[in-house]
Coordinates of C-alpha atoms and ligand atoms in Angstrom, one line a residue:
M17 CA 13.8 8.3 23.1
N18 CA 16.5 7.5 19.5
E19 CA 16.3 9.1 16.9
K20 CA 18.4 8.0 14.3
I21 CA 17.0 4.6 12.5
D22 CA 18.3 1.7 13.6
I23 CA 19.5 0.3 10.6
N24 CA 19.5 -3.3 12.1
N25 CA 15.5 -2.9 12.9
I26 CA 13.4 -1.9 9.7
P27 CA 10.2 -2.5 9.7
K28 CA 9.8 -5.1 6.5
H29 CA 6.9 -4.8 5.5
I30 CA 5.5 -1.0 5.2
A31 CA 1.5 -0.1 4.4
I32 CA 0.4 3.6 3.5
I33 CA -2.2 4.9 3.3
L34 CA -2.0 7.2 1.0
D35 CA -3.9 10.5 2.2
G36 CA -4.9 13.9 1.4
N37 CA -4.4 14.6 -2.2
G38 CA -7.7 16.4 -2.7
R39 CA -6.8 18.7 0.0
W40 CA -3.6 19.4 -0.1
A41 CA -5.0 20.4 -4.2
K42 CA -7.2 22.6 -2.9
K43 CA -4.8 24.6 -0.3
R44 CA -3.2 25.4 -3.2
N45 CA -5.8 26.4 -5.8
R46 CA -5.4 23.8 -8.5
P47 CA -8.0 20.8 -8.9
R48 CA -8.3 17.5 -6.7
I49 CA -6.4 15.4 -9.7
Y50 CA -3.5 18.0 -9.5
G51 CA -2.6 16.1 -6.6
H52 CA -4.4 13.1 -7.4
R53 CA -0.3 13.2 -10.0
K54 CA 1.2 14.6 -7.4
G55 CA 1.1 11.8 -5.4
A56 CA 1.6 9.4 -8.1
F57 CA 5.5 10.6 -8.6
N58 CA 5.4 10.5 -4.4
I59 CA 5.0 6.6 -5.1
E60 CA 7.6 6.4 -6.4
R61 CA 10.0 8.5 -4.4
I62 CA 9.3 7.0 -1.4
C63 CA 9.7 3.4 -2.7
K64 CA 13.1 3.7 -3.4
Y65 CA 13.6 5.1 -0.7
A66 CA 12.0 2.2 1.5
D67 CA 14.7 0.4 -0.6
S68 CA 17.4 1.6 -0.4
L69 CA 16.8 0.9 3.7
G70 CA 16.0 -2.4 3.2
V71 CA 12.2 -2.4 3.2
K72 CA 11.5 -5.6 1.6
V73 CA 7.6 -5.4 1.1
L74 CA 6.1 -1.4 0.8
S75 CA 2.7 -1.5 0.5
I76 CA 0.1 1.0 -0.8
Y77 CA -3.0 1.7 -0.9
C78 CA -4.7 3.6 -4.6
F79 CA -7.7 2.3 -4.9
S80 CA -10.0 1.7 -2.4
T81 CA -13.2 -0.3 -3.3
E82 CA -15.1 3.0 -1.6
N83 CA -14.0 5.4 -4.3
W84 CA -16.0 3.6 -6.9
H85 CA -18.4 6.0 -4.9
R86 CA -16.8 9.9 -5.6
P87 CA -17.3 11.6 -9.6
S88 CA -17.6 9.9 -12.4
D89 CA -14.4 12.6 -13.2
E90 CA -12.7 11.9 -10.5
V91 CA -13.0 7.8 -10.8
N92 CA -11.9 8.8 -14.0
Y93 CA -9.0 10.1 -13.8
L94 CA -7.6 7.3 -11.5
M95 CA -8.8 4.3 -13.5
H96 CA -5.8 6.3 -16.4
L97 CA -3.1 7.8 -14.1
P98 CA -1.9 3.7 -13.7
I99 CA -2.2 3.6 -17.4
R100 CA -0.6 6.6 -18.5
Y101 CA 2.1 6.1 -16.2
F102 CA 2.8 2.8 -16.9
M103 CA 3.0 3.2 -20.1
R104 CA 5.0 6.4 -20.0
Y105 CA 8.1 4.6 -17.5
R106 CA 8.4 1.1 -18.6
N107 CA 11.5 0.7 -19.8
Q108 CA 12.5 2.7 -16.5
I109 CA 10.7 -0.5 -15.1
K110 CA 11.8 -2.9 -16.4
D111 CA 15.8 -1.8 -15.9
S112 CA 14.7 -1.1 -12.6
N113 CA 14.8 -3.3 -9.2
I114 CA 11.2 -3.5 -8.5
K115 CA 9.0 -5.9 -8.0
I116 CA 5.1 -4.5 -8.9
V117 CA 2.6 -6.7 -7.5
F118 CA -1.3 -5.7 -7.2
S119 CA -4.0 -6.8 -5.0
G120 CA -8.3 -6.4 -5.8
R121 CA -10.1 -6.5 -7.5
R122 CA -9.6 -7.3 -10.8
D123 CA -13.4 -7.8 -12.2
R124 CA -14.0 -3.8 -12.8
I125 CA -11.1 -2.6 -14.2
S126 CA -10.6 -1.5 -17.7
N127 CA -9.1 -4.5 -19.9
K128 CA -6.7 -1.6 -20.6
L129 CA -5.4 -1.4 -17.0
N130 CA -5.6 -5.8 -15.7
D131 CA -3.5 -6.3 -19.0
L132 CA -0.7 -3.4 -18.0
A133 CA -0.8 -4.4 -14.5
K134 CA -0.6 -8.3 -15.1
D135 CA 2.7 -7.4 -18.1
I136 CA 4.0 -5.0 -15.1
E137 CA 4.2 -7.8 -12.6
D138 CA 5.5 -10.9 -15.3
M139 CA 8.3 -7.9 -15.9
T140 CA 9.0 -8.0 -12.7
K141 CA 8.4 -11.1 -11.0
N142 CA 12.8 -12.1 -11.0
H143 CA 13.4 -8.4 -9.3
Q144 CA 15.2 -9.0 -6.7
G145 CA 15.0 -5.4 -4.9
I146 CA 11.7 -4.3 -2.7
T147 CA 8.1 -5.8 -3.7
L148 CA 5.5 -2.7 -4.4
N149 CA 2.5 -4.3 -3.6
I150 CA -0.2 -2.0 -5.6
C151 CA -4.0 -1.7 -3.6
F152 CA -6.1 -0.8 -7.0
D153 CA -10.1 -1.2 -6.3
Y154 CA -8.8 -2.8 -3.4
G155 CA -11.3 -3.0 0.6
S156 CA -10.1 -5.5 3.2
R157 CA -13.6 -7.1 3.4
D158 CA -13.7 -7.9 -0.4
E159 CA -10.3 -9.1 0.0
I160 CA -11.7 -11.6 2.6
I161 CA -14.8 -12.8 1.5
R162 CA -12.7 -13.3 -2.5
A163 CA -10.3 -15.0 -0.1
I164 CA -12.7 -17.3 1.2
K165 CA -14.5 -18.4 -2.4
K166 CA -10.9 -19.5 -3.6
L167 CA -10.5 -21.1 -1.4
N168 CA -13.9 -23.3 -1.3
E169 CA -13.4 -23.6 -5.2
A170 CA -9.8 -25.3 -4.2
G171 CA -11.6 -27.5 -1.7
E172 CA -9.5 -26.7 1.3
D173 CA -11.5 -28.8 5.0
I174 CA -12.8 -25.9 6.4
K175 CA -12.6 -27.6 9.2
N176 CA -9.2 -27.7 9.4
L177 CA -8.2 -24.7 7.9
N178 CA -6.2 -22.7 10.2
E179 CA -4.9 -19.3 9.7
E180 CA -1.4 -20.0 8.3
T181 CA -3.4 -21.4 5.2
F182 CA -6.0 -18.5 5.1
S183 CA -3.7 -16.6 4.3
K184 CA -2.0 -17.9 1.1
Y185 CA -6.3 -17.2 -0.1
L186 CA -4.8 -13.5 0.2
D187 CA -3.7 -11.4 -1.8
T188 CA -1.1 -10.3 0.0
A189 CA -1.0 -14.3 0.0
N190 CA 3.8 -14.2 -0.1
L191 CA 3.9 -10.9 1.6
G192 CA 3.1 -11.3 5.3
D193 CA 2.3 -9.8 7.7
V194 CA 2.1 -5.6 8.1
D195 CA 4.8 -3.9 10.4
L196 CA 4.2 -1.1 10.1
L197 CA 1.3 1.1 9.1
I198 CA 1.2 4.5 8.4
R199 CA -1.2 6.7 7.0
T200 CA -1.1 10.7 6.0
S201 CA -3.1 13.4 7.1
G202 CA -5.0 13.2 9.7
E203 CA -7.2 10.1 9.2
L204 CA -7.4 8.3 12.0
R205 CA -9.2 5.7 10.4
L206 CA -8.3 1.7 8.5
S207 CA -11.2 2.8 6.1
N208 CA -10.8 -1.2 4.7
F209 CA -7.5 -1.1 4.3
L210 CA -5.7 -4.6 5.2
L211 CA -7.4 -5.7 8.3
W212 CA -6.3 -8.7 8.4
Q213 CA -2.2 -8.3 7.5
I214 CA -2.1 -5.2 10.2
A215 CA -3.5 -7.6 13.1
Y216 CA 0.0 -6.6 14.8
A217 CA 1.3 -4.1 13.1
E218 CA 2.7 -0.3 14.6
F219 CA 0.4 2.3 13.7
Y220 CA 1.7 5.9 12.6
F221 CA -0.6 9.0 11.9
T222 CA 0.8 12.7 10.7
D223 CA -1.0 14.8 9.8
I224 CA 1.9 15.6 6.3
L225 CA -0.4 15.7 3.6
W226 CA 0.8 12.4 0.9
P227 CA 1.9 14.6 -2.3
D228 CA 4.4 16.3 1.8
F229 CA 5.5 12.7 2.6
D230 CA 9.2 12.6 1.8
E231 CA 12.1 11.3 2.8
L232 CA 12.4 11.8 5.8
E233 CA 8.7 11.5 6.9
L234 CA 9.2 7.5 6.3
D235 CA 12.9 8.1 8.6
K236 CA 10.5 9.9 11.4
A237 CA 7.4 6.5 10.9
I238 CA 10.8 4.3 11.4
I239 CA 12.3 5.6 13.8
S240 CA 8.6 6.1 15.8
Y241 CA 8.2 2.4 14.9
Q242 CA 11.5 1.3 15.9
N243 CA 10.5 2.9 20.1
R244 CA 7.8 0.4 20.3
N245 CA 7.9 -2.7 22.1
R246 CA 6.2 -5.4 20.0
R247 CA 4.7 -7.3 22.2
F248 CA 2.5 -10.4 21.1
G249 CA 1.0 -10.8 23.8
G250 CA 3.7 -11.7 25.5
I251 CA 6.3 -10.1 27.5
K252 CA 9.4 -8.8 27.3
E253 CA 12.0 -10.5 28.5
E254 CA 13.2 -6.7 31.1
N255 CA 9.7 -7.3 32.3
K256 CA 10.0 -10.4 33.5
Ligands
LIG325 C1 -5.4 10.1 -1.3 O1 -5.8 11.4 -1.6 C2 -6.1 9.4 -2.9 C3 -7.7 8.0 -3.0 C4 -7.9 8.1 -1.9 C5 -8.0 8.1 -4.3 P1 -7.6 11.6 -1.5 O2 -8.6 11.8 -3.2 O3 -8.8 10.8 -0.1 O4 -7.7 13.0 -0.9 P2 -8.4 13.8 0.7 O5 -8.7 13.4 1.7 O6 -9.6 14.2 -0.2 O7 -8.1 15.6 0.4
LIG326 C1 -8.4 5.7 1.4 O1 -9.0 6.9 2.1 C2 -8.7 4.6 0.3 C3 -7.1 5.5 0.0 C4 -6.1 6.0 0.0 C5 -7.3 4.9 -1.8 P1 -10.6 7.7 1.3 O2 -9.7 9.2 1.2 O3 -11.1 7.3 0.5 O4 -10.8 7.3 2.6 P2 -11.7 8.3 3.8 O5 -12.4 8.3 2.8 O6 -11.8 9.5 4.3 O7 -12.4 7.2 4.8
LIG327 MG1 -8.9 11.2 1.3

């Protein structure tokens, strides 16, 4: 097994289910929101590092359509966290090369967050670096249902519908399929994340809690990916 990153085989699209913020805080006898705050700052760190490696798209799961079931004070905190973050770092984001886009429902979040998301998307739309896809009030089943509604409204001919056309109606329309899916904190499930887009993704699960997931951990995930034999249903040359 290779132990070093092969810079010529970097996954184009990495998706991360960033899990374990609550447990990270609990281990320190702190409230769960302390873990969310720490976790939010880690996104920037990992995004910058992924960009430096040549990753093109980083999708991060920040709030699921099911996370509304949490206690209201935690939900409120999670709703305010991106507002605080983007207001504080707007200028830094403007001067960076990171392109930010959002996936998920737009009808249940506050106007303030909606406006800010649009502003950030617009402000970074010509940036040439990594695309950071922030999945917020995102659920894959919800995304698929919304895509069906959108294609119906657009008058698509269902009889001739194919996978390529359908993909264009998903929130991730321009982002392509996921190559590597990472989940932190030891949970072995997908929790409704990018179900369509991960059809041929390689999975990497680690016990590390999200706030502790650093550059070295991303290296490990990528090295693991690079040691996989991706066949896409075919047969590799050497096995023919
Ligand atoms: C992930 O951390 C962040 C969100 C789901 C918003 P959790 O809050 O799920 O942390 P754990 O799983 O309870 O440790
Ligand atoms: C998945 O984590 C959602 C996000 C990371 C935003 P959860 O902690 O909500 O998932 P479950 O409940 O353990 O499946
Ligand atoms: Mg969790």
